[in-house]
PDB file of C-alpha atoms in Angstrom:
ATOM      1  CA  UNK A  28     -13.300 117.814 -30.342  1.00  0.00           C
ATOM      2  CA  UNK A  29     -16.551 115.831 -30.652  1.00  0.00           C
ATOM      3  CA  UNK A  30     -17.771 117.346 -27.373  1.00  0.00           C
ATOM      4  CA  UNK A  31     -17.095 120.862 -28.662  1.00  0.00           C
ATOM      5  CA  UNK A  32     -18.905 120.204 -31.964  1.00  0.00           C
ATOM      6  CA  UNK A  33     -22.002 119.023 -30.116  1.00  0.00           C
ATOM      7  CA  UNK A  34     -21.850 122.034 -27.796  1.00  0.00           C
ATOM      8  CA  UNK A  35     -21.514 124.390 -30.758  1.00  0.00           C
ATOM      9  CA  UNK A  36     -24.676 122.997 -32.348  1.00  0.00           C
ATOM     10  CA  UNK A  37     -26.494 123.513 -29.053  1.00  0.00           C
ATOM     11  CA  UNK A  38     -25.061 127.019 -28.836  1.00  0.00           C
ATOM     12  CA  UNK A  39     -26.428 127.899 -32.270  1.00  0.00           C
ATOM     13  CA  UNK A  40     -29.964 126.953 -31.213  1.00  0.00           C
ATOM     14  CA  UNK A  41     -29.830 129.166 -28.106  1.00  0.00           C
ATOM     15  CA  UNK A  42     -27.819 132.149 -29.316  1.00  0.00           C
ATOM     16  CA  UNK A  43     -28.951 135.320 -31.052  1.00  0.00           C
ATOM     17  CA  UNK A  44     -27.632 138.198 -33.132  1.00  0.00           C
ATOM     18  CA  UNK A  45     -27.820 141.884 -32.271  1.00  0.00           C
ATOM     19  CA  UNK A  46     -31.601 141.938 -32.775  1.00  0.00           C
ATOM     20  CA  UNK A  47     -32.134 139.703 -29.755  1.00  0.00           C
ATOM     21  CA  UNK A  48     -30.040 141.893 -27.457  1.00  0.00           C
ATOM     22  CA  UNK A  49     -32.035 144.409 -25.429  1.00  0.00           C
ATOM     23  CA  UNK A  50     -29.201 145.804 -23.331  1.00  0.00           C
ATOM     24  CA  UNK A  51     -27.816 149.052 -24.876  1.00  0.00           C
ATOM     25  CA  UNK A  52     -24.371 148.258 -23.469  1.00  0.00           C
ATOM     26  CA  UNK A  53     -24.243 144.784 -25.016  1.00  0.00           C
ATOM     27  CA  UNK A  54     -25.975 145.932 -28.221  1.00  0.00           C
ATOM     28  CA  UNK A  55     -23.219 148.509 -28.748  1.00  0.00           C
ATOM     29  CA  UNK A  56     -20.560 145.910 -27.977  1.00  0.00           C
ATOM     30  CA  UNK A  57     -21.999 143.567 -30.588  1.00  0.00           C
ATOM     31  CA  UNK A  58     -22.645 146.114 -33.345  1.00  0.00           C
ATOM     32  CA  UNK A  59     -19.681 148.436 -32.828  1.00  0.00           C
ATOM     33  CA  UNK A  60     -17.103 145.773 -32.013  1.00  0.00           C
ATOM     34  CA  UNK A  61     -17.911 142.106 -32.557  1.00  0.00           C
ATOM     35  CA  UNK A  62     -19.677 142.643 -35.895  1.00  0.00           C
ATOM     36  CA  UNK A  63     -17.150 145.165 -37.225  1.00  0.00           C
ATOM     37  CA  UNK A  64     -14.332 144.221 -39.573  1.00  0.00           C
ATOM     38  CA  UNK A  65     -10.964 143.706 -37.951  1.00  0.00           C
ATOM     39  CA  UNK A  66      -8.403 146.373 -38.791  1.00  0.00           C
ATOM     40  CA  UNK A  67      -6.371 145.057 -41.746  1.00  0.00           C
ATOM     41  CA  UNK A  68      -3.070 146.616 -40.670  1.00  0.00           C
ATOM     42  CA  UNK A  69      -3.331 145.060 -37.219  1.00  0.00           C
ATOM     43  CA  UNK A  70      -4.150 141.667 -38.699  1.00  0.00           C
ATOM     44  CA  UNK A  71      -1.232 141.867 -41.138  1.00  0.00           C
ATOM     45  CA  UNK A  72       1.295 142.544 -38.380  1.00  0.00           C
ATOM     46  CA  UNK A  73      -0.171 139.778 -36.268  1.00  0.00           C
ATOM     47  CA  UNK A  74       0.117 137.420 -39.233  1.00  0.00           C
ATOM     48  CA  UNK A  75       3.823 138.273 -39.552  1.00  0.00           C
ATOM     49  CA  UNK A  76       4.359 137.500 -35.862  1.00  0.00           C
ATOM     50  CA  UNK A  77       2.554 134.169 -36.138  1.00  0.00           C
ATOM     51  CA  UNK A  78       4.323 133.308 -39.416  1.00  0.00           C
ATOM     52  CA  UNK A  79       7.651 133.539 -37.636  1.00  0.00           C
ATOM     53  CA  UNK A  80       6.477 130.870 -35.202  1.00  0.00           C
ATOM     54  CA  UNK A  81       4.973 128.703 -37.932  1.00  0.00           C
ATOM     55  CA  UNK A  82       8.393 128.725 -39.638  1.00  0.00           C
ATOM     56  CA  UNK A  83      10.225 127.800 -36.432  1.00  0.00           C
ATOM     57  CA  UNK A  84      11.130 124.116 -36.789  1.00  0.00           C
ATOM     58  CA  UNK A  85      12.986 123.861 -33.474  1.00  0.00           C
ATOM     59  CA  UNK A  86      11.860 121.387 -30.840  1.00  0.00           C
ATOM     60  CA  UNK A  87      11.260 122.304 -27.208  1.00  0.00           C
ATOM     61  CA  UNK A  88      10.318 120.332 -24.099  1.00  0.00           C
ATOM     62  CA  UNK A  89       6.922 121.548 -22.959  1.00  0.00           C
ATOM     63  CA  UNK A  90       6.025 121.542 -19.280  1.00  0.00           C
ATOM     64  CA  UNK A  91       2.234 121.335 -19.154  1.00  0.00           C
ATOM     65  CA  UNK A  92       0.632 122.462 -15.886  1.00  0.00           C
ATOM     66  CA  UNK A  93      -2.902 122.410 -17.257  1.00  0.00           C
ATOM     67  CA  UNK A  94      -5.360 119.729 -18.318  1.00  0.00           C
ATOM     68  CA  UNK A  95      -2.958 118.466 -20.959  1.00  0.00           C
ATOM     69  CA  UNK A  96      -3.045 118.486 -24.739  1.00  0.00           C
ATOM     70  CA  UNK A  97      -5.720 116.659 -26.719  1.00  0.00           C
ATOM     71  CA  UNK A  98      -3.333 116.471 -29.689  1.00  0.00           C
ATOM     72  CA  UNK A  99       0.261 116.176 -28.528  1.00  0.00           C
ATOM     73  CA  UNK A 100       1.333 112.877 -26.979  1.00  0.00           C
ATOM     74  CA  UNK A 101       4.898 113.883 -26.129  1.00  0.00           C
ATOM     75  CA  UNK A 102       6.479 116.676 -24.111  1.00  0.00           C
ATOM     76  CA  UNK A 103       8.938 117.243 -26.968  1.00  0.00           C
ATOM     77  CA  UNK A 104       7.124 119.407 -29.492  1.00  0.00           C
ATOM     78  CA  UNK A 105       8.014 121.414 -32.575  1.00  0.00           C
ATOM     79  CA  UNK A 106       7.387 125.145 -32.211  1.00  0.00           C
ATOM     80  CA  UNK A 107       5.729 125.358 -35.625  1.00  0.00           C
ATOM     81  CA  UNK A 108       3.240 122.641 -34.693  1.00  0.00           C
ATOM     82  CA  UNK A 109       2.449 124.257 -31.353  1.00  0.00           C
ATOM     83  CA  UNK A 110       1.712 127.499 -33.200  1.00  0.00           C
ATOM     84  CA  UNK A 111      -0.443 125.715 -35.777  1.00  0.00           C
ATOM     85  CA  UNK A 112      -2.369 123.354 -33.498  1.00  0.00           C
ATOM     86  CA  UNK A 113      -2.334 124.802 -29.993  1.00  0.00           C
ATOM     87  CA  UNK A 114      -1.955 128.509 -30.719  1.00  0.00           C
ATOM     88  CA  UNK A 115      -4.933 130.870 -30.667  1.00  0.00           C
ATOM     89  CA  UNK A 116      -6.966 130.458 -33.855  1.00  0.00           C
ATOM     90  CA  UNK A 117      -7.450 133.205 -36.423  1.00  0.00           C
ATOM     91  CA  UNK A 118     -11.123 133.472 -35.430  1.00  0.00           C
ATOM     92  CA  UNK A 119     -10.245 134.014 -31.773  1.00  0.00           C
ATOM     93  CA  UNK A 120      -7.461 136.389 -32.724  1.00  0.00           C
ATOM     94  CA  UNK A 121      -9.903 138.639 -34.547  1.00  0.00           C
ATOM     95  CA  UNK A 122     -12.379 138.566 -31.666  1.00  0.00           C
ATOM     96  CA  UNK A 123      -9.641 139.376 -29.159  1.00  0.00           C
ATOM     97  CA  UNK A 124      -8.413 142.276 -31.278  1.00  0.00           C
ATOM     98  CA  UNK A 125     -11.968 143.613 -31.603  1.00  0.00           C
ATOM     99  CA  UNK A 126     -12.604 143.467 -27.849  1.00  0.00           C
ATOM    100  CA  UNK A 127      -9.321 145.153 -26.933  1.00  0.00           C
ATOM    101  CA  UNK A 128      -9.708 147.782 -29.653  1.00  0.00           C
ATOM    102  CA  UNK A 129     -13.217 148.600 -28.448  1.00  0.00           C
ATOM    103  CA  UNK A 130     -12.534 148.860 -24.713  1.00  0.00           C
ATOM    104  CA  UNK A 131      -8.884 150.015 -24.881  1.00  0.00           C
ATOM    105  CA  UNK A 132      -7.797 148.607 -21.494  1.00  0.00           C
ATOM    106  CA  UNK A 133      -4.601 150.195 -20.184  1.00  0.00           C
ATOM    107  CA  UNK A 134      -3.508 147.469 -17.757  1.00  0.00           C
ATOM    108  CA  UNK A 135      -3.918 143.905 -18.951  1.00  0.00           C
ATOM    109  CA  UNK A 136      -3.101 140.560 -17.369  1.00  0.00           C
ATOM    110  CA  UNK A 137      -2.858 137.414 -19.466  1.00  0.00           C
ATOM    111  CA  UNK A 138      -2.802 134.029 -17.743  1.00  0.00           C
ATOM    112  CA  UNK A 139      -1.189 131.656 -20.222  1.00  0.00           C
ATOM    113  CA  UNK A 140       1.283 133.212 -22.667  1.00  0.00           C
ATOM    114  CA  UNK A 141       2.134 130.065 -24.617  1.00  0.00           C
ATOM    115  CA  UNK A 142       4.052 131.310 -27.696  1.00  0.00           C
ATOM    116  CA  UNK A 143       2.715 134.847 -27.335  1.00  0.00           C
ATOM    117  CA  UNK A 144       0.228 134.785 -30.201  1.00  0.00           C
ATOM    118  CA  UNK A 145      -2.660 135.956 -28.033  1.00  0.00           C
ATOM    119  CA  UNK A 146      -0.398 138.416 -26.230  1.00  0.00           C
ATOM    120  CA  UNK A 147       0.491 139.988 -29.543  1.00  0.00           C
ATOM    121  CA  UNK A 148      -3.165 140.386 -30.491  1.00  0.00           C
ATOM    122  CA  UNK A 149      -3.748 142.258 -27.221  1.00  0.00           C
ATOM    123  CA  UNK A 150      -0.681 144.440 -27.795  1.00  0.00           C
ATOM    124  CA  UNK A 151      -1.448 145.320 -31.407  1.00  0.00           C
ATOM    125  CA  UNK A 152      -5.089 146.121 -30.670  1.00  0.00           C
ATOM    126  CA  UNK A 153      -4.006 148.818 -28.210  1.00  0.00           C
ATOM    127  CA  UNK A 154      -0.231 149.468 -28.387  1.00  0.00           C
ATOM    128  CA  UNK A 155      -0.418 151.888 -25.444  1.00  0.00           C
ATOM    129  CA  UNK A 156      -1.495 149.227 -22.961  1.00  0.00           C
ATOM    130  CA  UNK A 157       0.764 147.568 -20.401  1.00  0.00           C
ATOM    131  CA  UNK A 158       0.636 143.781 -20.418  1.00  0.00           C
ATOM    132  CA  UNK A 159       1.702 141.350 -17.736  1.00  0.00           C
ATOM    133  CA  UNK A 160       1.612 137.823 -19.118  1.00  0.00           C
ATOM    134  CA  UNK A 161       2.198 134.604 -17.178  1.00  0.00           C
ATOM    135  CA  UNK A 162       3.613 131.379 -18.586  1.00  0.00           C
ATOM    136  CA  UNK A 163       4.367 128.192 -16.706  1.00  0.00           C
ATOM    137  CA  UNK A 164       6.651 126.445 -19.208  1.00  0.00           C
ATOM    138  CA  UNK A 165      10.241 127.838 -19.287  1.00  0.00           C
ATOM    139  CA  UNK A 166      11.009 126.774 -22.865  1.00  0.00           C
ATOM    140  CA  UNK A 167       7.722 128.022 -24.289  1.00  0.00           C
ATOM    141  CA  UNK A 168       8.256 131.273 -22.424  1.00  0.00           C
ATOM    142  CA  UNK A 169      11.714 131.617 -23.944  1.00  0.00           C
ATOM    143  CA  UNK A 170      10.341 131.275 -27.480  1.00  0.00           C
ATOM    144  CA  UNK A 171       7.682 133.921 -26.796  1.00  0.00           C
ATOM    145  CA  UNK A 172      10.207 136.308 -25.244  1.00  0.00           C
ATOM    146  CA  UNK A 173      12.556 135.986 -28.202  1.00  0.00           C
ATOM    147  CA  UNK A 174       9.685 136.707 -30.576  1.00  0.00           C
ATOM    148  CA  UNK A 175       8.612 139.787 -28.570  1.00  0.00           C
ATOM    149  CA  UNK A 176      12.177 141.091 -28.686  1.00  0.00           C
ATOM    150  CA  UNK A 177      12.420 140.440 -32.419  1.00  0.00           C
ATOM    151  CA  UNK A 178       9.337 142.581 -33.019  1.00  0.00           C
ATOM    152  CA  UNK A 179      10.479 145.161 -30.449  1.00  0.00           C
ATOM    153  CA  UNK A 180       7.394 144.956 -28.228  1.00  0.00           C
ATOM    154  CA  UNK A 181       8.430 146.952 -25.175  1.00  0.00           C
ATOM    155  CA  UNK A 182       5.349 146.998 -22.981  1.00  0.00           C
ATOM    156  CA  UNK A 183       5.057 143.256 -22.310  1.00  0.00           C
ATOM    157  CA  UNK A 184       6.251 141.908 -18.968  1.00  0.00           C
ATOM    158  CA  UNK A 185       6.577 138.127 -19.332  1.00  0.00           C
ATOM    159  CA  UNK A 186       6.764 136.251 -16.018  1.00  0.00           C
ATOM    160  CA  UNK A 187       7.661 132.557 -15.994  1.00  0.00           C
ATOM    161  CA  UNK A 188       6.710 130.119 -13.256  1.00  0.00           C
ATOM    162  CA  UNK A 189       3.935 128.071 -11.718  1.00  0.00           C
ATOM    163  CA  UNK A 190       0.746 130.162 -11.614  1.00  0.00           C
ATOM    164  CA  UNK A 191       0.171 129.161  -7.983  1.00  0.00           C
ATOM    165  CA  UNK A 192       3.228 131.271  -7.165  1.00  0.00           C
ATOM    166  CA  UNK A 193       3.240 133.976  -9.845  1.00  0.00           C
ATOM    167  CA  UNK A 194      -0.464 134.865  -9.899  1.00  0.00           C
ATOM    168  CA  UNK A 195      -0.764 135.923  -6.224  1.00  0.00           C
ATOM    169  CA  UNK A 196       2.281 138.151  -6.681  1.00  0.00           C
ATOM    170  CA  UNK A 197       1.026 139.999  -9.760  1.00  0.00           C
ATOM    171  CA  UNK A 198      -2.487 140.476  -8.368  1.00  0.00           C
ATOM    172  CA  UNK A 199      -1.252 141.845  -5.046  1.00  0.00           C
ATOM    173  CA  UNK A 200      -2.266 145.510  -4.684  1.00  0.00           C
ATOM    174  CA  UNK A 201      -2.888 145.858  -8.444  1.00  0.00           C
ATOM    175  CA  UNK A 202      -5.894 146.807 -10.553  1.00  0.00           C
ATOM    176  CA  UNK A 203      -6.446 145.433 -14.063  1.00  0.00           C
ATOM    177  CA  UNK A 204      -8.770 146.731 -16.751  1.00  0.00           C
ATOM    178  CA  UNK A 205      -8.763 143.396 -18.560  1.00  0.00           C
ATOM    179  CA  UNK A 206      -7.715 139.845 -17.701  1.00  0.00           C
ATOM    180  CA  UNK A 207      -7.456 137.150 -20.361  1.00  0.00           C
ATOM    181  CA  UNK A 208      -7.690 133.616 -18.949  1.00  0.00           C
ATOM    182  CA  UNK A 209      -6.053 130.983 -21.141  1.00  0.00           C
ATOM    183  CA  UNK A 210      -3.877 128.955 -18.827  1.00  0.00           C
ATOM    184  CA  UNK A 211      -5.555 125.860 -17.432  1.00  0.00           C
ATOM    185  CA  UNK A 212      -8.704 124.218 -18.712  1.00  0.00           C
ATOM    186  CA  UNK A 213      -9.899 122.628 -15.482  1.00  0.00           C
ATOM    187  CA  UNK A 214     -12.784 123.744 -13.310  1.00  0.00           C
ATOM    188  CA  UNK A 215     -10.720 123.921 -10.135  1.00  0.00           C
ATOM    189  CA  UNK A 216      -7.932 126.011 -11.644  1.00  0.00           C
ATOM    190  CA  UNK A 217     -10.249 128.302 -13.592  1.00  0.00           C
ATOM    191  CA  UNK A 218     -12.335 129.134 -10.524  1.00  0.00           C
ATOM    192  CA  UNK A 219      -9.198 129.587  -8.436  1.00  0.00           C
ATOM    193  CA  UNK A 220      -7.769 132.076 -10.934  1.00  0.00           C
ATOM    194  CA  UNK A 221     -11.121 133.860 -11.166  1.00  0.00           C
ATOM    195  CA  UNK A 222     -11.401 134.255  -7.393  1.00  0.00           C
ATOM    196  CA  UNK A 223      -7.777 135.365  -7.154  1.00  0.00           C
ATOM    197  CA  UNK A 224      -8.253 137.985  -9.850  1.00  0.00           C
ATOM    198  CA  UNK A 225     -11.636 139.407  -8.924  1.00  0.00           C
ATOM    199  CA  UNK A 226     -10.019 141.549  -6.236  1.00  0.00           C
ATOM    200  CA  UNK A 227      -8.171 143.434  -8.992  1.00  0.00           C
ATOM    201  CA  UNK A 228     -11.305 144.681 -10.758  1.00  0.00           C
ATOM    202  CA  UNK A 229     -13.002 148.049 -10.945  1.00  0.00           C
ATOM    203  CA  UNK A 230     -16.434 148.883 -12.311  1.00  0.00           C
ATOM    204  CA  UNK A 231     -15.181 148.909 -15.900  1.00  0.00           C
ATOM    205  CA  UNK A 232     -12.918 145.861 -15.796  1.00  0.00           C
ATOM    206  CA  UNK A 233     -13.720 142.844 -17.914  1.00  0.00           C
ATOM    207  CA  UNK A 234     -12.519 139.249 -18.027  1.00  0.00           C
ATOM    208  CA  UNK A 235     -12.141 137.106 -21.150  1.00  0.00           C
ATOM    209  CA  UNK A 236     -12.273 133.334 -20.651  1.00  0.00           C
ATOM    210  CA  UNK A 237     -10.949 131.177 -23.454  1.00  0.00           C
ATOM    211  CA  UNK A 238     -12.420 127.748 -24.271  1.00  0.00           C
ATOM    212  CA  UNK A 239     -15.466 127.821 -22.019  1.00  0.00           C
ATOM    213  CA  UNK A 240     -16.743 124.853 -24.053  1.00  0.00           C
ATOM    214  CA  UNK A 241     -13.478 122.907 -23.807  1.00  0.00           C
ATOM    215  CA  UNK A 242     -15.080 120.198 -21.669  1.00  0.00           C
ATOM    216  CA  UNK A 243     -17.872 119.692 -19.136  1.00  0.00           C
ATOM    217  CA  UNK A 244     -15.604 120.993 -16.352  1.00  0.00           C
ATOM    218  CA  UNK A 245     -15.151 124.313 -18.106  1.00  0.00           C
ATOM    219  CA  UNK A 246     -18.903 124.546 -18.634  1.00  0.00           C
ATOM    220  CA  UNK A 247     -19.420 124.035 -14.896  1.00  0.00           C
ATOM    221  CA  UNK A 248     -16.800 126.675 -14.115  1.00  0.00           C
ATOM    222  CA  UNK A 249     -18.462 129.120 -16.527  1.00  0.00           C
ATOM    223  CA  UNK A 250     -21.833 128.583 -14.847  1.00  0.00           C
ATOM    224  CA  UNK A 251     -20.360 129.329 -11.411  1.00  0.00           C
ATOM    225  CA  UNK A 252     -18.621 132.444 -12.733  1.00  0.00           C
ATOM    226  CA  UNK A 253     -21.897 133.748 -14.185  1.00  0.00           C
ATOM    227  CA  UNK A 254     -23.609 133.257 -10.839  1.00  0.00           C
ATOM    228  CA  UNK A 255     -20.948 135.121  -8.833  1.00  0.00           C
ATOM    229  CA  UNK A 256     -22.537 138.088  -7.012  1.00  0.00           C
ATOM    230  CA  UNK A 257     -20.013 140.587  -8.414  1.00  0.00           C
ATOM    231  CA  UNK A 258     -20.682 139.543 -12.002  1.00  0.00           C
ATOM    232  CA  UNK A 259     -23.436 141.560 -13.655  1.00  0.00           C
ATOM    233  CA  UNK A 260     -23.226 140.863 -17.384  1.00  0.00           C
ATOM    234  CA  UNK A 261     -21.736 138.000 -19.386  1.00  0.00           C
ATOM    235  CA  UNK A 262     -21.494 137.597 -23.151  1.00  0.00           C
ATOM    236  CA  UNK A 263     -20.952 134.067 -24.436  1.00  0.00           C
ATOM    237  CA  UNK A 264     -19.714 134.054 -28.040  1.00  0.00           C
ATOM    238  CA  UNK A 265     -18.794 130.353 -27.827  1.00  0.00           C
ATOM    239  CA  UNK A 266     -15.111 130.972 -28.495  1.00  0.00           C
ATOM    240  CA  UNK A 267     -14.866 133.246 -25.460  1.00  0.00           C
ATOM    241  CA  UNK A 268     -16.887 134.066 -22.406  1.00  0.00           C
ATOM    242  CA  UNK A 269     -16.703 137.773 -21.558  1.00  0.00           C
ATOM    243  CA  UNK A 270     -17.496 138.932 -18.017  1.00  0.00           C
ATOM    244  CA  UNK A 271     -18.368 142.433 -16.801  1.00  0.00           C
ATOM    245  CA  UNK A 272     -18.725 143.917 -13.320  1.00  0.00           C
ATOM    246  CA  UNK A 273     -20.643 147.103 -14.124  1.00  0.00           C
ATOM    247  CA  UNK A 274     -22.844 147.881 -11.127  1.00  0.00           C
ATOM    248  CA  UNK A 275     -25.209 150.023 -13.187  1.00  0.00           C
ATOM    249  CA  UNK A 276     -26.140 147.016 -15.348  1.00  0.00           C
ATOM    250  CA  UNK A 277     -28.891 144.560 -14.501  1.00  0.00           C
ATOM    251  CA  UNK A 278     -27.649 140.989 -14.155  1.00  0.00           C
ATOM    252  CA  UNK A 279     -28.061 139.419 -17.598  1.00  0.00           C
ATOM    253  CA  UNK A 280     -26.400 136.680 -19.610  1.00  0.00           C
ATOM    254  CA  UNK A 281     -26.219 136.715 -23.410  1.00  0.00           C
ATOM    255  CA  UNK A 282     -25.305 134.152 -26.049  1.00  0.00           C
ATOM    256  CA  UNK A 283     -24.316 135.943 -29.246  1.00  0.00           C
ATOM    257  CA  UNK A 284     -23.418 134.398 -32.603  1.00  0.00           C
ATOM    258  CA  UNK A 285     -20.336 135.842 -34.253  1.00  0.00           C
ATOM    259  CA  UNK A 286     -20.339 133.832 -37.482  1.00  0.00           C
TER     260      UNK A 286
END
């Protein structure tokens, strides 16, 4: 956490608000999406979904394929504590809802379901979209699936298994409008997922990377992603890194405060 606090202070010194953005595309994104209030009805339903997990006192055995937890020291974890500590924060939830509401992607891939809190934000922001979400841990996946069924979310296809096996299958001969990366906070894995998924993009696709300031590895991965020849525009809001592939845009990178 200390590393992230230091990085946030550095981010504040280098970032700007809408007045420092000279790209019409990014200016509109900031003013019409990121700086708008989140829809209250959407937030209320999301809160109900998350509350159900926060009230779940059952214990599950978590299989962690990623860089590991900075908080939990045991594989046996209480669902309520996972939701409280490891689940997507309220700040990120609002940003995710704003991005999905603004762009309205029809086909979405999420890498890292966890308990489904982020998945639900994507679903509620655009209920007409189709979501494929990948989760490595069987017991975590089961909790998320039960919660989706309880709330009668029909357009979510939850696939459980090691990403090295499931990701190549779901990206084969498919196109995605949006991909949300929240599955493994290591440089190697993040870049592997990015390179696996870039073949699924069109001119209007966008990627959302969670926790780009998680550690120095993620910062290195983010730098390589920004430099990829197919990437034209990136928007770093600290909590997320958003990537665009719009060929009509000049290659530019923005750091935008969303306080």
